């Protein structure tokens, strides 16, 4: 069995290297003496903090990127390639986050290019998908997830599937403190597994992890992650406080 995966998406935080240093101090302190037998822990800070992260040489916390650009190298002002993220210590990259879709106009074609670049560079991908509140209300969850998965994974063969983790992040639950019921998460997981099985195979899908993301807190981690037997969590705000982040990781690791 694969390990569970707990990912902290720090988004555009913290503000300074000093604050990030304190964050890392907190992580070290809160990880001390704890063993995570069944769980991988990944933190995705802004890329400007990668070196600081790597220099800490933390044994049990891996580094991830929040996004990459799909080209390999060249005149693309402001962008960072997947290969550069990897060469600077990242082992994972998030792709297709709903904030990238909303504020930066990313669509499935772009996400597909980025996903291919991530896999080609040797990084593991965390592909975010999820329906909006409107789509849920109009019973569009299944077709939306199907479209997102089929288009984002187009041209990516079964040989690469084990390096892809799917994060089910309903858009209406991101940053809102609204959360789905266990049954709703389970239902989405079943839909996702079915679509993936059609694209790949049952055996291949067993190796793919499916996470839940959107307003995960320690008091609801049982409801949205443990009860629907998700393979982990993608955590935003609550990952900004090492104590809370590690608390959620422990709850999921121990189940
Ligand atoms: P919150 O946990 O702050 O709702 O954010 C979720 C998220 O977007 C993780 O990628």
mmCIF file of N, CA and C in Angstrom, residues 45-143:
data_model
loop_
_atom_site.group_PDB
_atom_site.id
_atom_site.type_symbol
_atom_site.label_atom_id
_atom_site.label_comp_id
_atom_site.label_asym_id
_atom_site.label_seq_id
_atom_site.Cartn_x
_atom_site.Cartn_y
_atom_site.Cartn_z
ATOM 1 N N UNK A 45 5.954 25.920 -0.068
ATOM 2 C CA UNK A 45 6.081 27.355 0.184
ATOM 3 C C UNK A 45 6.300 28.091 -1.142
ATOM 4 N N UNK A 46 6.267 29.424 -1.145
ATOM 5 C CA UNK A 46 6.672 30.147 -2.349
ATOM 6 C C UNK A 46 8.116 29.750 -2.703
ATOM 7 N N UNK A 47 8.425 29.693 -3.998
ATOM 8 C CA UNK A 47 9.733 29.180 -4.441
ATOM 9 C C UNK A 47 10.912 30.001 -3.911
ATOM 10 N N UNK A 48 10.677 31.267 -3.573
ATOM 11 C CA UNK A 48 11.783 32.086 -3.042
ATOM 12 C C UNK A 48 12.317 31.530 -1.712
ATOM 13 N N UNK A 49 11.554 30.670 -1.070
ATOM 14 C CA UNK A 49 11.988 30.110 0.221
ATOM 15 C C UNK A 49 12.548 28.695 0.101
ATOM 16 N N UNK A 50 12.684 28.185 -1.115
ATOM 17 C CA UNK A 50 13.148 26.793 -1.271
ATOM 18 C C UNK A 50 14.504 26.551 -0.606
ATOM 19 N N UNK A 51 15.446 27.463 -0.874
ATOM 20 C CA UNK A 51 16.798 27.240 -0.351
ATOM 21 C C UNK A 51 16.786 27.163 1.181
ATOM 22 N N UNK A 52 16.038 28.095 1.759
ATOM 23 C CA UNK A 52 15.925 28.117 3.228
ATOM 24 C C UNK A 52 15.366 26.788 3.749
ATOM 25 N N UNK A 53 14.374 26.266 3.033
ATOM 26 C CA UNK A 53 13.771 24.992 3.425
ATOM 27 C C UNK A 53 14.799 23.866 3.332
ATOM 28 N N UNK A 54 15.485 23.810 2.194
ATOM 29 C CA UNK A 54 16.437 22.718 1.930
ATOM 30 C C UNK A 54 17.570 22.741 2.965
ATOM 31 N N UNK A 55 18.008 23.942 3.322
ATOM 32 C CA UNK A 55 19.132 24.051 4.265
ATOM 33 C C UNK A 55 18.812 23.493 5.650
ATOM 34 N N UNK A 56 17.520 23.381 5.971
ATOM 35 C CA UNK A 56 17.132 22.807 7.268
ATOM 36 C C UNK A 56 17.338 21.297 7.323
ATOM 37 N N UNK A 57 17.416 20.697 6.124
ATOM 38 C CA UNK A 57 17.615 19.241 6.049
ATOM 39 C C UNK A 57 16.609 18.474 6.920
ATOM 40 N N UNK A 58 15.342 18.824 6.803
ATOM 41 C CA UNK A 58 14.330 18.113 7.593
ATOM 42 C C UNK A 58 14.126 16.718 7.024
ATOM 43 N N UNK A 59 14.182 15.735 7.901
ATOM 44 C CA UNK A 59 14.135 14.345 7.446
ATOM 45 C C UNK A 59 12.730 13.940 6.985
ATOM 46 N N UNK A 60 11.749 14.398 7.712
ATOM 47 C CA UNK A 60 10.399 13.872 7.490
ATOM 48 C C UNK A 60 9.443 14.833 6.793
ATOM 49 N N UNK A 61 9.966 15.946 6.290
ATOM 50 C CA UNK A 61 9.093 16.860 5.555
ATOM 51 C C UNK A 61 9.705 17.113 4.176
ATOM 52 N N UNK A 62 8.904 16.864 3.144
ATOM 53 C CA UNK A 62 9.392 17.064 1.779
ATOM 54 C C UNK A 62 8.951 18.419 1.239
ATOM 55 N N UNK A 63 9.599 18.823 0.162
ATOM 56 C CA UNK A 63 9.339 20.136 -0.425
ATOM 57 C C UNK A 63 8.510 19.989 -1.700
ATOM 58 N N UNK A 64 7.537 20.879 -1.851
ATOM 59 C CA UNK A 64 6.732 20.879 -3.076
ATOM 60 C C UNK A 64 6.590 22.290 -3.625
ATOM 61 N N UNK A 65 6.343 22.373 -4.943
ATOM 62 C CA UNK A 65 6.069 23.662 -5.593
ATOM 63 C C UNK A 65 4.557 23.856 -5.670
ATOM 64 N N UNK A 66 4.135 25.114 -5.796
ATOM 65 C CA UNK A 66 2.693 25.399 -5.889
ATOM 66 C C UNK A 66 2.210 25.417 -7.332
ATOM 67 N N UNK A 67 3.189 25.543 -8.246
ATOM 68 C CA UNK A 67 2.863 25.689 -9.662
ATOM 69 C C UNK A 67 4.170 25.603 -10.430
ATOM 70 N N UNK A 68 4.128 25.363 -11.723
ATOM 71 C CA UNK A 68 5.325 25.419 -12.570
ATOM 72 C C UNK A 68 4.906 26.050 -13.898
ATOM 73 N N UNK A 69 5.910 26.410 -14.687
ATOM 74 C CA UNK A 69 5.627 26.773 -16.078
ATOM 75 C C UNK A 69 5.954 25.567 -16.932
ATOM 76 N N UNK A 70 5.283 25.420 -18.069
ATOM 77 C CA UNK A 70 5.429 24.164 -18.823
ATOM 78 C C UNK A 70 6.637 24.118 -19.740
ATOM 79 N N UNK A 71 7.187 25.321 -20.122
ATOM 80 C CA UNK A 71 8.358 25.279 -20.996
ATOM 81 C C UNK A 71 9.585 24.878 -20.187
ATOM 82 N N UNK A 72 10.587 24.370 -20.906
ATOM 83 C CA UNK A 72 11.774 23.830 -20.258
ATOM 84 C C UNK A 72 12.723 24.946 -19.805
ATOM 85 N N UNK A 73 12.888 25.959 -20.654
ATOM 86 C CA UNK A 73 13.879 27.016 -20.416
ATOM 87 C C UNK A 73 13.630 28.137 -21.425
ATOM 88 N N UNK A 74 14.109 29.337 -21.139
ATOM 89 C CA UNK A 74 14.103 30.367 -22.178
ATOM 90 C C UNK A 74 13.455 31.678 -21.786
ATOM 91 N N UNK A 75 13.018 32.431 -22.788
ATOM 92 C CA UNK A 75 12.537 33.802 -22.602
ATOM 93 C C UNK A 75 11.071 33.798 -22.163
ATOM 94 N N UNK A 76 10.851 33.501 -20.883
ATOM 95 C CA UNK A 76 9.489 33.474 -20.318
ATOM 96 C C UNK A 76 9.539 34.223 -18.987
ATOM 97 N N UNK A 77 9.636 35.541 -19.100
ATOM 98 C CA UNK A 77 9.864 36.403 -17.935
ATOM 99 C C UNK A 77 8.943 36.084 -16.762
ATOM 100 N N UNK A 78 9.559 35.868 -15.629
ATOM 101 C CA UNK A 78 8.778 35.673 -14.397
ATOM 102 C C UNK A 78 8.427 34.239 -14.099
ATOM 103 N N UNK A 79 8.666 33.339 -15.040
ATOM 104 C CA UNK A 79 8.228 31.952 -14.838
ATOM 105 C C UNK A 79 9.332 31.061 -14.265
ATOM 106 N N UNK A 80 8.941 29.931 -13.707
ATOM 107 C CA UNK A 80 9.891 28.950 -13.161
ATOM 108 C C UNK A 80 9.499 27.579 -13.712
ATOM 109 N N UNK A 81 10.470 26.882 -14.294
ATOM 110 C CA UNK A 81 10.147 25.583 -14.908
ATOM 111 C C UNK A 81 10.089 24.473 -13.864
ATOM 112 N N UNK A 82 9.479 23.363 -14.272
ATOM 113 C CA UNK A 82 9.399 22.195 -13.382
ATOM 114 C C UNK A 82 10.806 21.684 -13.057
ATOM 115 N N UNK A 83 11.671 21.672 -14.078
ATOM 116 C CA UNK A 83 13.047 21.211 -13.870
ATOM 117 C C UNK A 83 13.781 22.066 -12.846
ATOM 118 N N UNK A 84 13.534 23.372 -12.878
ATOM 119 C CA UNK A 84 14.181 24.272 -11.894
ATOM 120 C C UNK A 84 13.677 23.979 -10.482
ATOM 121 N N UNK A 85 12.383 23.717 -10.366
ATOM 122 C CA UNK A 85 11.819 23.389 -9.046
ATOM 123 C C UNK A 85 12.506 22.128 -8.522
ATOM 124 N N UNK A 86 12.644 21.136 -9.399
ATOM 125 C CA UNK A 86 13.250 19.867 -8.989
ATOM 126 C C UNK A 86 14.719 20.087 -8.599
ATOM 127 N N UNK A 87 15.441 20.829 -9.445
ATOM 128 C CA UNK A 87 16.873 21.064 -9.183
ATOM 129 C C UNK A 87 17.089 21.850 -7.885
ATOM 130 N N UNK A 88 16.041 22.550 -7.432
ATOM 131 C CA UNK A 88 16.157 23.323 -6.194
ATOM 132 C C UNK A 88 15.496 22.636 -5.005
ATOM 133 N N UNK A 89 15.235 21.353 -5.144
ATOM 134 C CA UNK A 89 14.834 20.575 -3.967
ATOM 135 C C UNK A 89 13.413 20.054 -3.935
ATOM 136 N N UNK A 90 12.571 20.496 -4.866
ATOM 137 C CA UNK A 90 11.172 20.040 -4.807
ATOM 138 C C UNK A 90 11.061 18.579 -5.240
ATOM 139 N N UNK A 91 10.119 17.885 -4.624
ATOM 140 C CA UNK A 91 9.810 16.512 -5.044
ATOM 141 C C UNK A 91 8.387 16.407 -5.591
ATOM 142 N N UNK A 92 7.592 17.426 -5.299
ATOM 143 C CA UNK A 92 6.192 17.449 -5.723
ATOM 144 C C UNK A 92 5.877 18.794 -6.362
ATOM 145 N N UNK A 93 4.800 18.838 -7.140
ATOM 146 C CA UNK A 93 4.227 20.131 -7.515
ATOM 147 C C UNK A 93 2.714 20.018 -7.594
ATOM 148 N N UNK A 94 2.064 21.022 -7.021
ATOM 149 C CA UNK A 94 0.615 21.175 -7.198
ATOM 150 C C UNK A 94 0.397 21.666 -8.631
ATOM 151 N N UNK A 95 -0.701 21.300 -9.235
ATOM 152 C CA UNK A 95 -1.051 21.840 -10.559
ATOM 153 C C UNK A 95 -2.570 21.949 -10.660
ATOM 154 N N UNK A 96 -3.024 23.034 -11.302
ATOM 155 C CA UNK A 96 -4.462 23.182 -11.534
ATOM 156 C C UNK A 96 -5.247 23.652 -10.326
ATOM 157 N N UNK A 97 -4.578 24.291 -9.373
ATOM 158 C CA UNK A 97 -5.313 24.784 -8.192
ATOM 159 C C UNK A 97 -6.407 25.748 -8.632
ATOM 160 N N UNK A 98 -7.524 25.746 -7.906
ATOM 161 C CA UNK A 98 -8.665 26.585 -8.317
ATOM 162 C C UNK A 98 -8.309 28.076 -8.321
ATOM 163 N N UNK A 99 -7.343 28.483 -7.488
ATOM 164 C CA UNK A 99 -6.938 29.900 -7.518
ATOM 165 C C UNK A 99 -6.172 30.215 -8.806
ATOM 166 N N UNK A 100 -5.418 29.262 -9.315
ATOM 167 C CA UNK A 100 -4.735 29.445 -10.610
ATOM 168 C C UNK A 100 -5.779 29.540 -11.729
ATOM 169 N N UNK A 101 -6.806 28.734 -11.611
ATOM 170 C CA UNK A 101 -7.860 28.754 -12.641
ATOM 171 C C UNK A 101 -8.594 30.094 -12.590
ATOM 172 N N UNK A 102 -8.900 30.549 -11.354
ATOM 173 C CA UNK A 102 -9.725 31.745 -11.180
ATOM 174 C C UNK A 102 -8.952 33.041 -11.480
ATOM 175 N N UNK A 103 -7.764 33.196 -10.913
ATOM 176 C CA UNK A 103 -7.061 34.474 -11.034
ATOM 177 C C UNK A 103 -6.106 34.536 -12.223
ATOM 178 N N UNK A 104 -5.700 33.402 -12.757
ATOM 179 C CA UNK A 104 -4.689 33.410 -13.814
ATOM 180 C C UNK A 104 -5.199 32.743 -15.089
ATOM 181 N N UNK A 105 -6.491 32.502 -15.118
ATOM 182 C CA UNK A 105 -7.110 32.009 -16.350
ATOM 183 C C UNK A 105 -6.646 30.636 -16.804
ATOM 184 N N UNK A 106 -6.188 29.804 -15.892
ATOM 185 C CA UNK A 106 -5.719 28.483 -16.329
ATOM 186 C C UNK A 106 -6.897 27.580 -16.688
ATOM 187 N N UNK A 107 -6.787 26.987 -17.835
ATOM 188 C CA UNK A 107 -7.813 26.033 -18.255
ATOM 189 C C UNK A 107 -7.185 24.645 -18.361
ATOM 190 N N UNK A 108 -7.982 23.675 -18.765
ATOM 191 C CA UNK A 108 -7.485 22.287 -18.794
ATOM 192 C C UNK A 108 -6.320 22.096 -19.774
ATOM 193 N N UNK A 109 -6.315 22.858 -20.862
ATOM 194 C CA UNK A 109 -5.220 22.710 -21.845
ATOM 195 C C UNK A 109 -3.898 23.126 -21.192
ATOM 196 N N UNK A 110 -3.940 24.241 -20.466
ATOM 197 C CA UNK A 110 -2.730 24.728 -19.777
ATOM 198 C C UNK A 110 -2.319 23.732 -18.692
ATOM 199 N N UNK A 111 -3.312 23.268 -17.949
ATOM 200 C CA UNK A 111 -3.025 22.327 -16.856
ATOM 201 C C UNK A 111 -2.410 21.041 -17.418
ATOM 202 N N UNK A 112 -2.895 20.605 -18.552
ATOM 203 C CA UNK A 112 -2.345 19.415 -19.215
ATOM 204 C C UNK A 112 -0.863 19.633 -19.583
ATOM 205 N N UNK A 113 -0.553 20.809 -20.119
ATOM 206 C CA UNK A 113 0.850 21.105 -20.474
ATOM 207 C C UNK A 113 1.727 21.113 -19.218
ATOM 208 N N UNK A 114 1.213 21.726 -18.166
ATOM 209 C CA UNK A 114 1.977 21.804 -16.916
ATOM 210 C C UNK A 114 2.175 20.423 -16.298
ATOM 211 N N UNK A 115 1.118 19.640 -16.321
ATOM 212 C CA UNK A 115 1.189 18.290 -15.759
ATOM 213 C C UNK A 115 2.232 17.458 -16.504
ATOM 214 N N UNK A 116 2.253 17.561 -17.819
ATOM 215 C CA UNK A 116 3.248 16.829 -18.609
ATOM 216 C C UNK A 116 4.658 17.297 -18.256
ATOM 217 N N UNK A 117 4.828 18.608 -18.081
ATOM 218 C CA UNK A 117 6.157 19.140 -17.737
ATOM 219 C C UNK A 117 6.598 18.647 -16.357
ATOM 220 N N UNK A 118 5.656 18.602 -15.431
ATOM 221 C CA UNK A 118 5.956 18.134 -14.067
ATOM 222 C C UNK A 118 6.443 16.687 -14.121
ATOM 223 N N UNK A 119 5.705 15.848 -14.835
ATOM 224 C CA UNK A 119 6.048 14.417 -14.885
ATOM 225 C C UNK A 119 7.362 14.206 -15.634
ATOM 226 N N UNK A 120 7.562 14.970 -16.689
ATOM 227 C CA UNK A 120 8.798 14.840 -17.476
ATOM 228 C C UNK A 120 10.024 15.212 -16.638
ATOM 229 N N UNK A 121 9.853 16.175 -15.751
ATOM 230 C CA UNK A 121 10.996 16.628 -14.934
ATOM 231 C C UNK A 121 11.307 15.645 -13.804
ATOM 232 N N UNK A 122 10.415 14.701 -13.550
ATOM 233 C CA UNK A 122 10.642 13.740 -12.462
ATOM 234 C C UNK A 122 9.999 14.151 -11.147
ATOM 235 N N UNK A 123 9.195 15.224 -11.182
ATOM 236 C CA UNK A 123 8.437 15.591 -9.975
ATOM 237 C C UNK A 123 7.165 14.748 -9.906
ATOM 238 N N UNK A 124 6.617 14.621 -8.712
ATOM 239 C CA UNK A 124 5.297 14.022 -8.527
ATOM 240 C C UNK A 124 4.259 15.141 -8.613
ATOM 241 N N UNK A 125 3.124 14.837 -9.223
ATOM 242 C CA UNK A 125 2.096 15.867 -9.420
ATOM 243 C C UNK A 125 0.945 15.709 -8.441
ATOM 244 N N UNK A 126 0.422 16.845 -7.998
ATOM 245 C CA UNK A 126 -0.816 16.857 -7.210
ATOM 246 C C UNK A 126 -1.821 17.675 -8.021
ATOM 247 N N UNK A 127 -2.688 16.980 -8.719
ATOM 248 C CA UNK A 127 -3.623 17.629 -9.641
ATOM 249 C C UNK A 127 -4.926 17.971 -8.915
ATOM 250 N N UNK A 128 -5.244 19.276 -8.874
ATOM 251 C CA UNK A 128 -6.457 19.713 -8.173
ATOM 252 C C UNK A 128 -7.638 19.761 -9.132
ATOM 253 N N UNK A 129 -8.731 19.183 -8.677
ATOM 254 C CA UNK A 129 -9.984 19.261 -9.437
ATOM 255 C C UNK A 129 -11.118 19.545 -8.449
ATOM 256 N N UNK A 130 -12.247 19.958 -8.972
ATOM 257 C CA UNK A 130 -13.383 20.201 -8.071
ATOM 258 C C UNK A 130 -14.413 21.099 -8.717
ATOM 259 N N UNK A 131 -15.655 20.930 -8.255
ATOM 260 C CA UNK A 131 -16.767 21.686 -8.834
ATOM 261 C C UNK A 131 -17.026 22.968 -8.055
ATOM 262 N N UNK A 132 -17.664 23.936 -8.708
ATOM 263 C CA UNK A 132 -18.063 25.176 -8.021
ATOM 264 C C UNK A 132 -19.380 24.919 -7.275
ATOM 265 N N UNK A 133 -19.789 25.887 -6.462
ATOM 266 C CA UNK A 133 -21.055 25.766 -5.734
ATOM 267 C C UNK A 133 -22.238 25.674 -6.691
ATOM 268 N N UNK A 134 -22.195 26.485 -7.746
ATOM 269 C CA UNK A 134 -23.256 26.471 -8.758
ATOM 270 C C UNK A 134 -23.356 25.106 -9.430
ATOM 271 N N UNK A 135 -22.190 24.581 -9.785
ATOM 272 C CA UNK A 135 -22.165 23.279 -10.467
ATOM 273 C C UNK A 135 -22.712 22.176 -9.560
ATOM 274 N N UNK A 136 -22.387 22.266 -8.284
ATOM 275 C CA UNK A 136 -22.916 21.257 -7.353
ATOM 276 C C UNK A 136 -24.442 21.359 -7.267
ATOM 277 N N UNK A 137 -24.912 22.627 -7.134
ATOM 278 C CA UNK A 137 -26.371 22.823 -7.000
ATOM 279 C C UNK A 137 -27.125 22.294 -8.211
ATOM 280 N N UNK A 138 -26.506 22.417 -9.382
ATOM 281 C CA UNK A 138 -27.205 21.944 -10.586
ATOM 282 C C UNK A 138 -26.797 20.519 -10.975
ATOM 283 N N UNK A 139 -26.315 19.763 -9.978
ATOM 284 C CA UNK A 139 -25.990 18.334 -10.193
ATOM 285 C C UNK A 139 -24.950 18.089 -11.278
ATOM 286 N N UNK A 140 -24.004 19.020 -11.373
ATOM 287 C CA UNK A 140 -22.996 18.894 -12.438
ATOM 288 C C UNK A 140 -21.666 18.336 -11.930
ATOM 289 N N UNK A 141 -21.633 17.929 -10.653
ATOM 290 C CA UNK A 141 -20.348 17.504 -10.078
ATOM 291 C C UNK A 141 -19.681 16.402 -10.914
ATOM 292 N N UNK A 142 -20.405 15.344 -11.213
ATOM 293 C CA UNK A 142 -19.788 14.218 -11.935
ATOM 294 C C UNK A 142 -19.279 14.628 -13.321
ATOM 295 N N UNK A 143 -20.126 15.299 -14.155
ATOM 296 C CA UNK A 143 -19.593 15.700 -15.472
ATOM 297 C C UNK A 143 -18.417 16.684 -15.390
#
